C-alpha cells in the first residue's frame, strides 16, 4: 500500500512502536554496550515526542509524511544494525568494535537529522516541547561515540602483533586471555574452541560476502589466537604433523632442507615472505617491504619496473599457505634429523640435536607440539636418565626448559610422562646440572595464572624432591637457592605435610614458624610432625634455638590433647643437652611438677611428665636442671617423695619406670637426699618389692636404688632378700652381663649388707653367688669389679676358712694379684685387703713338715721360706705361692695411702708373732722394708701408724735390726721430735719401736736422750 494512502496517525503509531522495540533491543547488545546504550537512550527520548504528535493531531502535510518516512528508514537501519550484531561471535564483536562504534554513531546522527526534519514540519504542534525536541535532535546529530579504552588497548596490541608477525605462543596466550576476559568468556579449552569456531564462521561469511579485507584480517586474528594453549586442537595438530611427515618420507634421510621456490622470495629484500601481498600488476611482495617501498615515494613495480596505477595491496593467501606448508615440511625434516642424532649414541651428535631442537621451538611454537608428537621428548628424557656426560645432561635440561616455556600442553605431557623421575634426581647432581634442573622444575610448575597447583601436588608426591630442594636452598649457588625457595614456599602452601617433609630434610624454619605463630590446627599438626621425626642432637639443638620451646610451654595450659602433644615434643627436645638449658630457663620443671603432683591429670600426661624429668636428669646431669626460671635449685625432697608415691599409686610401668630413673639420678647426684629418701619417704619398703616387678627395666633401676639405700638401711634389705626366691633374683642380676650398671649395683648391694649375716652368706654360697661374683671380676666394668671385690670380704673372713677355700677354689687369687697390678686405686686396695685376709689363714693351714726320705732319693721337699711348711695357693692360700709379694711391695712404692695401707696389712701376715725371722727375711729379700720406712716421711698419720705397727713386728728380728736399724732410728727420732716422751699416740708408738731397736741392737750405747 502506498504511504500516501495510509492515515498519518497510523504511520505515527507504527513508528512509535518500532522506536520502542529498537530502543529495547539496543540495551541487550553484549559488546560496545556504552555505544548501543546511547542509541537506546536517544530512541527512548524520541518516544514522548512521537506521542505528543499523536495527542496534538499531527498535520497531514507532505513535509510531515516525508519526515516520518525518513525517520522510519533510519530507525529500521538502527534495528538492522542491532540485529546484525546481536548474535555474532563475541570475539568478532570485540575485534570489530571500532567499526561497530562508527556504525552506531552514524545511525544515531541520521536519526537525529530525521528528527530535526520532523520538528520543522510540525513547529506549531510541538511548540510546547520545542526546547526538548531541539536539544534531543542536536545531541543526536553531534553524538561522538568511542571504543572503551580497555578494548582499544586490546585491539591495538593485536594489530601490532599481527604487524610484527608475532608467532610465539606467549603472545597468543596473552591475547586470548585478554580478549576472553574483556567479553566475559571462560578460558577453558572447550569454551575457547567453541568461541573460535564461531569466529571462524565469521571469516567464512566474510569470504562469502566477498569482503576480502575483513576476511584477511579475521584470518590473521585466527592465526594468532589459534596458537594459544587453550585454543590448540591437538588432534588437528597431530593430523597435520603426520600429513607433513608423510610427504617427507620420500626424501633422503640425509636431506636436511627442501629448497624454497623462487616465488617464495620477496623481490625487494630477497627473503622468504611471511605475509605476502599482491600488487595490481600481479607481483607479490612482503607486506612490510612493499609498504616501506611505497612510503619512499616509489610508484613502480619493484619486480618489473612497471608503473603502478593502483597502490592497494591484496593478501596472497594461496602463496602464504604454500610458504607455510614448505616451512612446516622443513620442520619435519629437521625433527627427523634430530631424532636420528639423538638415537645415535654419540654425545656430540646428541648435543647437536639438542641445539637444533632449541632452534626449532624458538622459530615456531608449533614445533613444541611436534617434537612431542614426533617422539623426540621421550628419547631426550631417556638420555637424561642414562647418560653419564654432565654436559649432555645440562644441555638436555636447558632444551627441555625451552620446549615447555610458556606452553601448557608440553608441561602437562612432561609432568605426566616419566620426566619427573629423571629431572628430580638431577637436582642432587653437580651444581651446573642442578642449576638447570631447578630452573626447569620452576618453569614446569608455572601456568598462565601463576602456579600450577596440580603440578605442585604431583611434585609433592615425589619423595626425594623436597630433600633435593632443601639441599639447593642451603647450597652456595644463589640462583638455584632462589628457585628452590620459591618452589618450596609454594609446595608448603599447597600441602601442609610438605612442611614436615622439609623439616625431615633439614629445613626447620617453616615448621617452627607454624608452631610459633600458626593457627591452632596447624600448630597441632606441626608439633605432631616434630614428635614423629627422627632427629639427632644437632638438629634438636637447632630447633630449640629457633624458639620452639615457649609456644610448646604455652600449649601446656590448653586442652588435654594439646597438652599431651606438647609434652611429647618437649620430651623429644630434651634429648639434647643445649635444649635442657633452655627448658630449665623457661621454668619447665616447675610446670611439670605442678602437673604431676597438684592436679588430677590423665595417666598419659603423668607419663610424659615423668619422661621429661627423666630426660632432664639423664646423662649424669642429675639435679643440674631441676631449677626454676631464675636458676634457683628447686626443693628436691618433695620431688623424691612424690615420685616414690607414684610407685605405689601408679599401676602403669610407663609411669613407674621413668619416675624411678629420676629418683636414681637425683640420689646419684645428691647423696644427702639418699638418707632422706630412705628414712623420711620410707624408700626401702617402696623400692624393695620392685625387684620382683614384671618389667625388667623397673627391676634394674630398683637394684640401683637399693644399692644406694642399703648404705643407710641395710637390715631391711637383708630381711627381704632372705624370703623365698628373692636372693636368686639378686644373683641373677649379678650374672646379667648385658647390663653393667645393674651388675655393679647388685654387687654393691651385697657389699653393703652386714657381713655378720651368716645365713645370708650361706645362702649365697648355696646359690653359687661366689661364682657369679668371680665372673664379674673377670668381665665386669671397673665399678662392678670394685663392688664385687667388696662383696668378697663376706666370703674371706679369716674366721671362716671353708668360705675362703670356696673363694680360692673359684680361682680368685690370680685375679686379686692381677688387680694389684692393673686395677684402679680402689680395686688395688681392696685386692690387697682380700689377699691379707686369705694370707692371715695360711699359718693355721701349714702342716709342719717332718723329714721324709724316699727309697731311691734323699732330696728334701722344698719348704715355704715364710711359713716353713709345704705351701700352695689352693691348700694354704700362701701369697708367696700366688706371686702376690712383688705386687704388694710395688704398691708401697707408688705412694698412695689407700693401697699402701692395705699392702702393709697384707705383708704383715707373713711375720708371725714369736717367730718373725722367716717372714722378716722374706720381706727383706723382696725389698719391702725400705719403702715402709719411707712411708714415715710422706704418709698421713693413720698410714704411719700402720707402718710403725709393721716395723714393731719385723724389728723383733735381730738381723733386720742390724740391716735397717740406723736408718729407722733417724726417721723415728724425727717423728718423736727428739723427745721420747711425746704424748701423741703416734709418738708413743714411734718411741716403742725405738725402744725395740735398742733392745735388739748389737751396741748398748743409747742414742736416745734421757736413757
Coordinates of C-alpha atoms in Angstrom, one line a residue, residues 36-537:
X36 CA 24.3 0.9 22.0
X37 CA 23.0 2.3 25.3
X38 CA 23.5 5.8 24.0
X39 CA 21.5 4.9 20.9
X40 CA 18.8 3.2 23.2
X41 CA 18.6 6.3 25.4
X42 CA 18.0 8.6 22.4
X43 CA 15.4 6.3 21.0
X44 CA 13.6 6.2 24.3
X45 CA 13.8 10.0 24.3
X46 CA 12.1 10.2 20.9
X47 CA 9.1 8.2 22.1
X48 CA 7.5 11.1 24.1
X49 CA 8.0 13.4 21.0
X50 CA 6.1 10.9 18.8
X51 CA 3.3 10.5 21.4
X52 CA 3.0 14.3 21.7
X53 CA 2.4 14.5 18.0
X54 CA -0.3 11.8 18.3
X55 CA -2.0 13.8 21.0
X56 CA -1.9 17.1 19.1
X57 CA -3.2 15.6 15.9
X58 CA -0.2 16.0 13.6
X59 CA -0.9 18.0 10.3
X60 CA -1.2 15.6 7.4
X61 CA 1.2 17.5 5.1
X62 CA 3.7 16.3 2.5
X63 CA 6.6 17.6 4.6
X64 CA 5.3 15.7 7.7
X65 CA 4.9 12.5 5.7
X66 CA 8.4 12.8 4.2
X67 CA 9.9 13.5 7.7
X68 CA 8.2 10.4 9.2
X69 CA 9.3 8.3 6.2
X70 CA 12.9 9.4 6.7
X71 CA 12.7 8.7 10.5
X72 CA 11.2 5.3 9.9
X73 CA 14.0 4.4 7.5
X74 CA 16.7 5.4 9.9
X75 CA 15.1 3.5 12.8
X76 CA 14.9 0.5 10.6
X77 CA 18.7 1.0 9.9
X78 CA 19.3 1.1 13.6
X79 CA 17.2 -2.1 14.1
X80 CA 19.1 -3.8 11.3
X81 CA 22.4 -2.8 12.9
X82 CA 21.2 -4.2 16.2
X83 CA 20.1 -7.4 14.5
X84 CA 23.4 -7.6 12.7
X85 CA 25.5 -7.7 15.9
X86 CA 23.0 -9.3 18.2
X87 CA 24.1 -12.9 17.8
X88 CA 27.6 -12.5 16.5
X89 CA 30.7 -14.2 18.0
X90 CA 31.8 -12.2 21.0
X91 CA 35.4 -12.4 19.7
X92 CA 34.3 -11.0 16.4
X93 CA 32.4 -8.1 18.1
X94 CA 35.5 -7.2 20.1
X95 CA 38.0 -7.2 17.2
X96 CA 35.5 -5.2 15.1
X97 CA 34.5 -2.9 17.9
X98 CA 36.0 0.3 16.3
X99 CA 33.8 -0.3 13.1
X100 CA 30.7 -1.1 15.2
X101 CA 31.1 2.1 17.2
X102 CA 31.3 4.2 14.0
X103 CA 28.2 2.5 12.6
X104 CA 26.2 3.1 15.8
X105 CA 27.5 6.7 15.8
X106 CA 26.4 7.2 12.2
X107 CA 22.9 5.7 12.6
X108 CA 22.4 7.9 15.7
X109 CA 23.3 11.0 13.8
X110 CA 21.0 10.0 10.9
X111 CA 18.0 9.6 13.3
X112 CA 18.9 13.0 14.8
X113 CA 18.7 14.6 11.4
X114 CA 15.4 12.9 10.6
X115 CA 14.0 14.1 14.0
X116 CA 15.1 17.6 13.1
X117 CA 13.2 17.5 9.8
X118 CA 10.1 16.2 11.6
X119 CA 10.3 19.0 14.1
X120 CA 10.4 21.6 11.3
X121 CA 7.4 20.2 9.6
X122 CA 5.4 20.4 12.9
X123 CA 6.7 23.5 14.6
X124 CA 3.3 24.7 15.8
X125 CA 2.2 21.2 17.1
X126 CA 5.5 20.7 19.0
X127 CA 5.7 24.2 20.4
X128 CA 5.0 23.0 23.9
X129 CA 8.1 20.7 23.9
X130 CA 10.2 22.5 21.3
X131 CA 13.1 23.1 23.6
X132 CA 13.2 19.4 24.5
X133 CA 13.0 18.3 20.8
X134 CA 15.7 20.8 19.7
X135 CA 18.1 19.7 22.4
X136 CA 17.5 16.0 21.6
X137 CA 18.0 16.3 17.8
X138 CA 21.1 18.5 18.4
X139 CA 22.6 15.9 20.7
X140 CA 22.0 13.1 18.3
X141 CA 23.4 14.9 15.3
X142 CA 26.5 15.8 17.2
X143 CA 27.0 12.5 19.1
X144 CA 30.6 11.2 19.2
X145 CA 31.0 7.6 20.3
X146 CA 34.3 6.0 21.3
X147 CA 35.5 2.5 21.9
X148 CA 36.3 1.8 25.5
X149 CA 40.0 2.4 26.4
X150 CA 40.5 -1.2 27.6
X151 CA 39.1 -2.6 24.4
X152 CA 41.0 -0.2 22.3
X153 CA 44.2 -1.3 24.1
X154 CA 43.5 -4.9 23.2
X155 CA 42.8 -4.2 19.6
X156 CA 45.9 -2.0 19.2
X157 CA 48.0 -4.8 20.8
X158 CA 46.5 -7.3 18.5
X159 CA 47.1 -5.1 15.4
X160 CA 50.7 -4.5 16.4
X161 CA 51.3 -8.2 17.0
X162 CA 49.9 -9.0 13.5
X163 CA 52.0 -6.3 12.0
X164 CA 55.1 -7.6 13.8
X165 CA 54.3 -11.1 12.7
X166 CA 54.4 -12.5 16.2
X167 CA 54.2 -16.2 16.1
X168 CA 55.2 -17.1 19.7
X169 CA 52.8 -18.8 22.0
X170 CA 53.2 -16.5 24.9
X171 CA 51.8 -13.6 22.9
X172 CA 48.9 -15.8 21.7
X173 CA 48.2 -16.8 25.3
X174 CA 48.2 -13.1 26.4
X175 CA 45.9 -12.0 23.6
X176 CA 43.4 -14.8 24.1
X177 CA 43.2 -14.3 27.8
X178 CA 42.7 -10.5 27.5
X179 CA 40.0 -10.9 24.8
X180 CA 38.2 -13.6 26.7
X181 CA 38.3 -11.6 29.9
X182 CA 37.0 -8.5 28.0
X183 CA 34.0 -10.3 26.5
X184 CA 33.3 -12.5 29.6
X185 CA 34.4 -15.9 28.2
X186 CA 36.0 -18.5 30.5
X187 CA 39.5 -19.5 29.4
X188 CA 38.7 -23.2 29.3
X189 CA 39.7 -25.2 26.2
X190 CA 36.1 -26.3 25.4
X191 CA 34.7 -22.8 25.7
X192 CA 37.5 -21.2 23.8
X193 CA 37.4 -23.7 21.0
X194 CA 33.6 -23.1 20.7
X195 CA 34.1 -19.4 20.6
X196 CA 36.9 -19.7 18.0
X197 CA 34.7 -22.0 15.9
X198 CA 32.1 -19.3 15.9
X199 CA 34.8 -16.8 15.0
X200 CA 36.0 -18.9 12.0
X201 CA 32.4 -18.9 10.7
X202 CA 32.5 -15.1 10.7
X203 CA 35.6 -15.3 8.5
X204 CA 33.8 -17.8 6.1
X205 CA 30.8 -15.5 6.0
X206 CA 33.1 -12.5 5.1
X207 CA 34.5 -14.6 2.3
X208 CA 31.0 -15.4 1.0
X209 CA 30.2 -11.6 1.2
X210 CA 33.5 -11.2 -0.8
X211 CA 34.7 -8.8 1.9
X212 CA 38.4 -9.6 1.2
X213 CA 39.9 -7.1 3.7
X214 CA 37.7 -8.3 6.6
X215 CA 38.3 -11.9 5.6
X216 CA 42.1 -11.4 5.6
X217 CA 42.0 -9.5 8.9
X218 CA 39.9 -12.2 10.6
X219 CA 42.2 -14.9 9.2
X220 CA 45.2 -13.1 10.7
X221 CA 43.5 -12.9 14.1
X222 CA 42.5 -16.6 14.0
X223 CA 46.2 -17.5 13.1
X224 CA 47.4 -15.6 16.2
X225 CA 44.7 -16.9 18.7
X226 CA 45.0 -20.5 17.5
X227 CA 48.5 -20.7 18.8
X228 CA 47.3 -20.1 22.4
X229 CA 47.3 -23.1 24.8
X230 CA 43.6 -23.1 25.4
X231 CA 42.8 -22.8 21.6
X232 CA 45.1 -25.6 20.3
X233 CA 43.3 -28.5 18.8
X234 CA 45.8 -31.3 19.4
X235 CA 44.0 -33.7 17.3
X236 CA 44.3 -31.4 14.3
X237 CA 47.9 -30.6 15.1
X238 CA 48.8 -34.3 15.2
X239 CA 47.0 -34.9 11.9
X240 CA 48.8 -32.0 10.3
X241 CA 52.2 -33.3 11.5
X242 CA 51.5 -36.8 10.2
X243 CA 50.4 -35.4 6.9
X244 CA 53.6 -33.3 6.6
X245 CA 55.7 -36.2 7.8
X246 CA 54.2 -38.5 5.1
X247 CA 55.3 -36.0 2.5
X248 CA 59.0 -36.0 3.6
X249 CA 59.1 -39.8 3.8
X250 CA 60.2 -39.8 0.1
X251 CA 63.1 -37.5 0.9
X252 CA 66.6 -39.0 1.5
X253 CA 67.5 -39.4 5.2
X254 CA 70.4 -37.2 4.7
X255 CA 68.2 -34.4 3.3
X256 CA 68.1 -31.5 5.8
X257 CA 66.1 -28.9 3.9
X258 CA 63.7 -28.6 0.9
X259 CA 64.9 -25.7 -1.2
X260 CA 62.4 -22.8 -1.4
X261 CA 60.7 -21.9 -4.7
X262 CA 61.7 -18.6 -6.3
X263 CA 58.1 -17.4 -5.8
X264 CA 58.7 -17.5 -2.1
X265 CA 61.2 -14.7 -2.2
X266 CA 60.3 -11.1 -1.9
X267 CA 61.7 -9.2 -4.9
X268 CA 62.6 -6.3 -2.7
X269 CA 64.6 -7.8 0.2
X270 CA 65.2 -11.3 -1.3
X271 CA 64.0 -13.0 1.8
X272 CA 61.3 -15.7 2.1
X273 CA 58.0 -14.0 2.7
X274 CA 55.8 -14.3 5.7
X275 CA 52.9 -12.0 4.8
X276 CA 52.8 -11.9 1.0
X277 CA 50.6 -9.3 -0.7
X278 CA 49.9 -8.8 -4.4
X279 CA 50.1 -5.5 -6.4
X280 CA 47.8 -4.6 -9.2
X281 CA 50.5 -5.8 -11.6
X282 CA 50.4 -9.3 -10.1
X283 CA 53.8 -9.1 -8.4
X284 CA 53.8 -10.4 -4.9
X285 CA 56.0 -8.8 -2.1
X286 CA 56.4 -9.0 1.6
X287 CA 53.8 -6.6 3.1
X288 CA 56.3 -4.7 5.3
X289 CA 58.8 -4.4 2.4
X290 CA 56.3 -3.1 -0.1
X291 CA 54.9 -0.6 2.4
X292 CA 58.4 0.7 3.0
X293 CA 58.9 0.9 -0.8
X294 CA 55.7 2.9 -1.3
X295 CA 56.5 5.2 1.7
X296 CA 59.7 6.2 0.0
X297 CA 57.6 7.6 -2.9
X298 CA 58.2 4.7 -5.3
X299 CA 55.2 4.1 -7.6
X300 CA 56.7 1.3 -9.8
X301 CA 56.5 -2.4 -9.6
X302 CA 59.7 -3.5 -7.7
X303 CA 59.9 -6.6 -9.8
X304 CA 59.1 -5.4 -13.3
X305 CA 59.5 -1.7 -13.1
X306 CA 56.0 -1.2 -14.4
X307 CA 54.2 2.0 -13.2
X308 CA 51.6 1.2 -10.6
X309 CA 48.1 2.5 -11.4
X310 CA 46.8 1.3 -8.1
X311 CA 48.8 1.1 -4.8
X312 CA 46.3 -1.0 -2.9
X313 CA 47.6 -4.3 -1.5
X314 CA 45.7 -7.6 -1.6
X315 CA 46.7 -10.6 0.6
X316 CA 48.1 -13.5 -1.5
X317 CA 46.5 -16.3 0.7
X318 CA 47.5 -19.2 -1.6
X319 CA 51.1 -18.2 -1.7
X320 CA 51.1 -17.6 2.1
X321 CA 49.7 -21.1 2.6
X322 CA 52.3 -22.6 0.3
X323 CA 55.1 -20.9 2.2
X324 CA 53.8 -22.1 5.5
X325 CA 53.5 -25.7 4.2
X326 CA 57.1 -25.5 2.8
X327 CA 58.2 -24.2 6.2
X328 CA 56.4 -27.0 8.1
X329 CA 57.9 -29.6 5.8
X330 CA 61.3 -28.4 6.6
X331 CA 60.4 -28.5 10.3
X332 CA 59.6 -32.2 9.9
X333 CA 62.9 -32.8 8.0
X334 CA 64.8 -31.3 10.9
X335 CA 62.8 -33.1 13.5
X336 CA 63.6 -36.4 11.7
X337 CA 67.3 -35.5 11.6
X338 CA 67.3 -34.6 15.3
X339 CA 65.6 -37.9 16.1
X340 CA 68.3 -39.8 14.2
X341 CA 71.1 -37.9 16.0
X342 CA 69.5 -38.5 19.4
X343 CA 69.4 -42.2 18.8
X344 CA 73.0 -42.4 17.5
X345 CA 74.6 -42.9 21.0
X346 CA 77.2 -40.2 20.2
X347 CA 77.4 -37.5 22.8
X348 CA 78.5 -34.9 20.1
X349 CA 75.5 -35.8 17.8
X350 CA 73.2 -35.7 20.8
X351 CA 74.4 -32.2 21.7
X352 CA 74.0 -31.1 18.1
X353 CA 70.4 -32.4 18.0
X354 CA 69.6 -30.6 21.2
X355 CA 70.8 -27.3 19.7
X356 CA 68.6 -28.0 16.7
X357 CA 65.6 -28.6 19.0
X358 CA 66.1 -25.3 20.7
X359 CA 66.2 -23.5 17.3
X360 CA 63.0 -25.2 16.2
X361 CA 61.0 -24.2 19.2
X362 CA 62.3 -20.6 19.0
X363 CA 61.3 -20.4 15.3
X364 CA 57.8 -21.6 15.7
X365 CA 55.8 -22.6 18.8
X366 CA 54.1 -25.4 16.7
X367 CA 57.4 -27.3 17.0
X368 CA 56.9 -27.5 20.7
X369 CA 53.9 -29.8 20.0
X370 CA 55.5 -31.6 17.0
X371 CA 58.7 -32.7 18.9
X372 CA 56.4 -34.4 21.4
X373 CA 54.3 -35.9 18.6
X374 CA 57.5 -37.0 16.9
X375 CA 58.7 -38.8 20.0
X376 CA 61.8 -36.6 20.5
X377 CA 61.0 -35.7 24.1
X378 CA 60.7 -39.4 25.1
X379 CA 64.2 -40.0 23.7
X380 CA 65.6 -36.9 25.3
X381 CA 64.2 -37.9 28.7
X382 CA 65.6 -41.4 28.3
X383 CA 69.1 -40.0 27.6
X384 CA 68.8 -37.7 30.6
X385 CA 68.3 -40.8 32.8
X386 CA 71.0 -42.9 31.3
X387 CA 73.8 -40.5 30.2
X388 CA 76.9 -40.0 32.4
X389 CA 78.0 -37.0 30.4
X390 CA 77.5 -33.9 32.6
X391 CA 77.4 -31.6 29.6
X392 CA 74.8 -33.7 27.8
X393 CA 72.6 -33.7 31.0
X394 CA 72.9 -30.0 31.4
X395 CA 72.1 -29.3 27.7
X396 CA 69.1 -31.6 27.9
X397 CA 67.7 -29.7 30.9
X398 CA 68.2 -26.4 29.1
X399 CA 66.5 -27.8 26.0
X400 CA 63.5 -29.1 27.9
X401 CA 63.0 -25.7 29.5
X402 CA 62.9 -24.1 26.1
X403 CA 60.4 -26.7 24.9
X404 CA 58.0 -26.2 27.8
X405 CA 58.4 -22.5 28.4
X406 CA 55.0 -20.8 28.0
X407 CA 53.5 -24.0 26.6
X408 CA 50.9 -25.6 28.9
X409 CA 50.4 -28.8 26.9
X410 CA 54.2 -29.5 26.8
X411 CA 54.4 -29.1 30.5
X412 CA 51.4 -31.3 31.1
X413 CA 52.9 -34.0 28.9
X414 CA 56.3 -33.8 30.5
X415 CA 54.8 -34.0 34.0
X416 CA 52.6 -36.9 33.1
X417 CA 55.4 -38.8 31.5
X418 CA 58.5 -40.2 33.3
X419 CA 60.0 -36.7 33.1
X420 CA 59.8 -36.2 36.9
X421 CA 61.7 -39.4 37.5
X422 CA 64.7 -38.2 35.6
X423 CA 64.6 -34.4 36.2
X424 CA 64.3 -34.6 40.0
X425 CA 67.4 -36.7 40.6
X426 CA 69.3 -34.0 38.6
X427 CA 68.6 -31.6 41.5
X428 CA 71.1 -33.6 43.5
X429 CA 73.8 -33.7 40.9
X430 CA 76.8 -31.4 40.0
X431 CA 76.0 -27.7 40.6
X432 CA 76.0 -27.0 36.9
X433 CA 73.3 -29.7 36.4
X434 CA 71.2 -28.9 39.5
X435 CA 71.1 -25.2 38.5
X436 CA 69.4 -26.1 35.2
X437 CA 67.3 -28.8 36.7
X438 CA 65.7 -26.4 39.3
X439 CA 65.1 -23.7 36.7
X440 CA 63.3 -26.3 34.5
X441 CA 61.3 -27.5 37.5
X442 CA 60.3 -24.0 38.3
X443 CA 59.1 -23.5 34.7
X444 CA 57.1 -26.7 34.8
X445 CA 55.2 -25.6 37.9
X446 CA 54.1 -22.3 36.2
X447 CA 50.9 -21.7 34.3
X448 CA 49.0 -18.7 32.9
X449 CA 47.7 -17.8 36.4
X450 CA 50.9 -18.2 38.2
X451 CA 51.5 -21.6 39.9
X452 CA 50.1 -24.8 38.5
X453 CA 48.6 -26.3 41.7
X454 CA 48.0 -29.7 40.2
X455 CA 51.7 -30.0 39.1
X456 CA 52.8 -28.8 42.6
X457 CA 50.6 -31.5 44.2
X458 CA 52.2 -34.1 41.9
X459 CA 55.7 -32.9 42.8
X460 CA 54.8 -33.3 46.5
X461 CA 54.4 -37.0 45.9
X462 CA 58.0 -37.3 44.8
X463 CA 59.8 -38.5 47.9
X464 CA 63.2 -37.0 47.1
X465 CA 62.1 -33.7 45.6
X466 CA 61.9 -31.8 48.8
X467 CA 65.1 -33.2 50.1
X468 CA 66.9 -32.1 47.0
X469 CA 65.3 -28.7 47.0
X470 CA 66.2 -28.1 50.6
X471 CA 69.8 -29.1 49.8
X472 CA 69.8 -26.5 47.0
X473 CA 68.2 -23.9 49.3
X474 CA 71.1 -24.3 51.7
X475 CA 73.8 -24.6 49.0
X476 CA 76.2 -22.0 47.7
X477 CA 74.6 -21.4 44.3
X478 CA 72.4 -18.2 44.8
X479 CA 70.2 -18.6 41.7
X480 CA 69.5 -22.2 42.5
X481 CA 68.7 -21.4 46.1
X482 CA 66.3 -18.7 44.9
X483 CA 64.4 -21.1 42.6
X484 CA 64.4 -23.7 45.4
X485 CA 63.0 -21.2 47.9
X486 CA 60.2 -20.2 45.6
X487 CA 59.2 -23.8 44.8
X488 CA 59.4 -24.9 48.4
X489 CA 57.3 -22.0 49.6
X490 CA 54.6 -22.9 47.1
X491 CA 54.8 -26.6 48.0
X492 CA 54.3 -25.8 51.6
X493 CA 51.3 -23.7 50.8
X494 CA 49.8 -26.4 48.6
X495 CA 50.2 -29.2 51.2
X496 CA 51.0 -28.7 54.9
X497 CA 52.5 -32.2 55.0
X498 CA 55.3 -30.7 52.9
X499 CA 56.3 -28.6 55.9
X500 CA 57.0 -31.8 57.8
X501 CA 58.9 -33.3 54.7
X502 CA 61.0 -30.1 54.5
X503 CA 61.8 -30.4 58.2
X504 CA 62.8 -34.1 57.8
X505 CA 65.2 -32.8 55.1
X506 CA 66.8 -30.3 57.5
X507 CA 64.8 -27.1 56.8
X508 CA 63.1 -26.3 60.1
X509 CA 62.1 -22.7 59.6
X510 CA 58.5 -23.3 58.2
X511 CA 57.8 -25.9 60.9
X512 CA 58.9 -23.7 63.7
X513 CA 57.1 -20.7 62.2
X514 CA 53.8 -22.6 62.2
X515 CA 54.3 -23.8 65.8
X516 CA 55.2 -20.3 66.9
X517 CA 52.5 -18.3 65.1
X518 CA 50.3 -20.7 63.1
X519 CA 46.6 -21.3 63.8
X520 CA 45.8 -23.9 66.5
X521 CA 45.0 -26.7 64.0
X522 CA 48.3 -26.1 62.1
X523 CA 50.2 -25.8 65.3
X524 CA 49.0 -29.2 66.5
X525 CA 49.8 -30.8 63.2
X526 CA 53.3 -29.4 63.2
X527 CA 54.0 -30.4 66.7
X528 CA 52.8 -33.9 65.9
X529 CA 55.2 -34.0 62.9
X530 CA 58.1 -32.8 65.2
X531 CA 57.3 -35.6 67.6
X532 CA 57.3 -38.2 64.9
X533 CA 60.6 -37.1 63.3
X534 CA 63.9 -38.9 63.6
X535 CA 66.3 -36.1 64.8
X536 CA 69.9 -36.2 66.0
X537 CA 71.0 -33.9 68.8

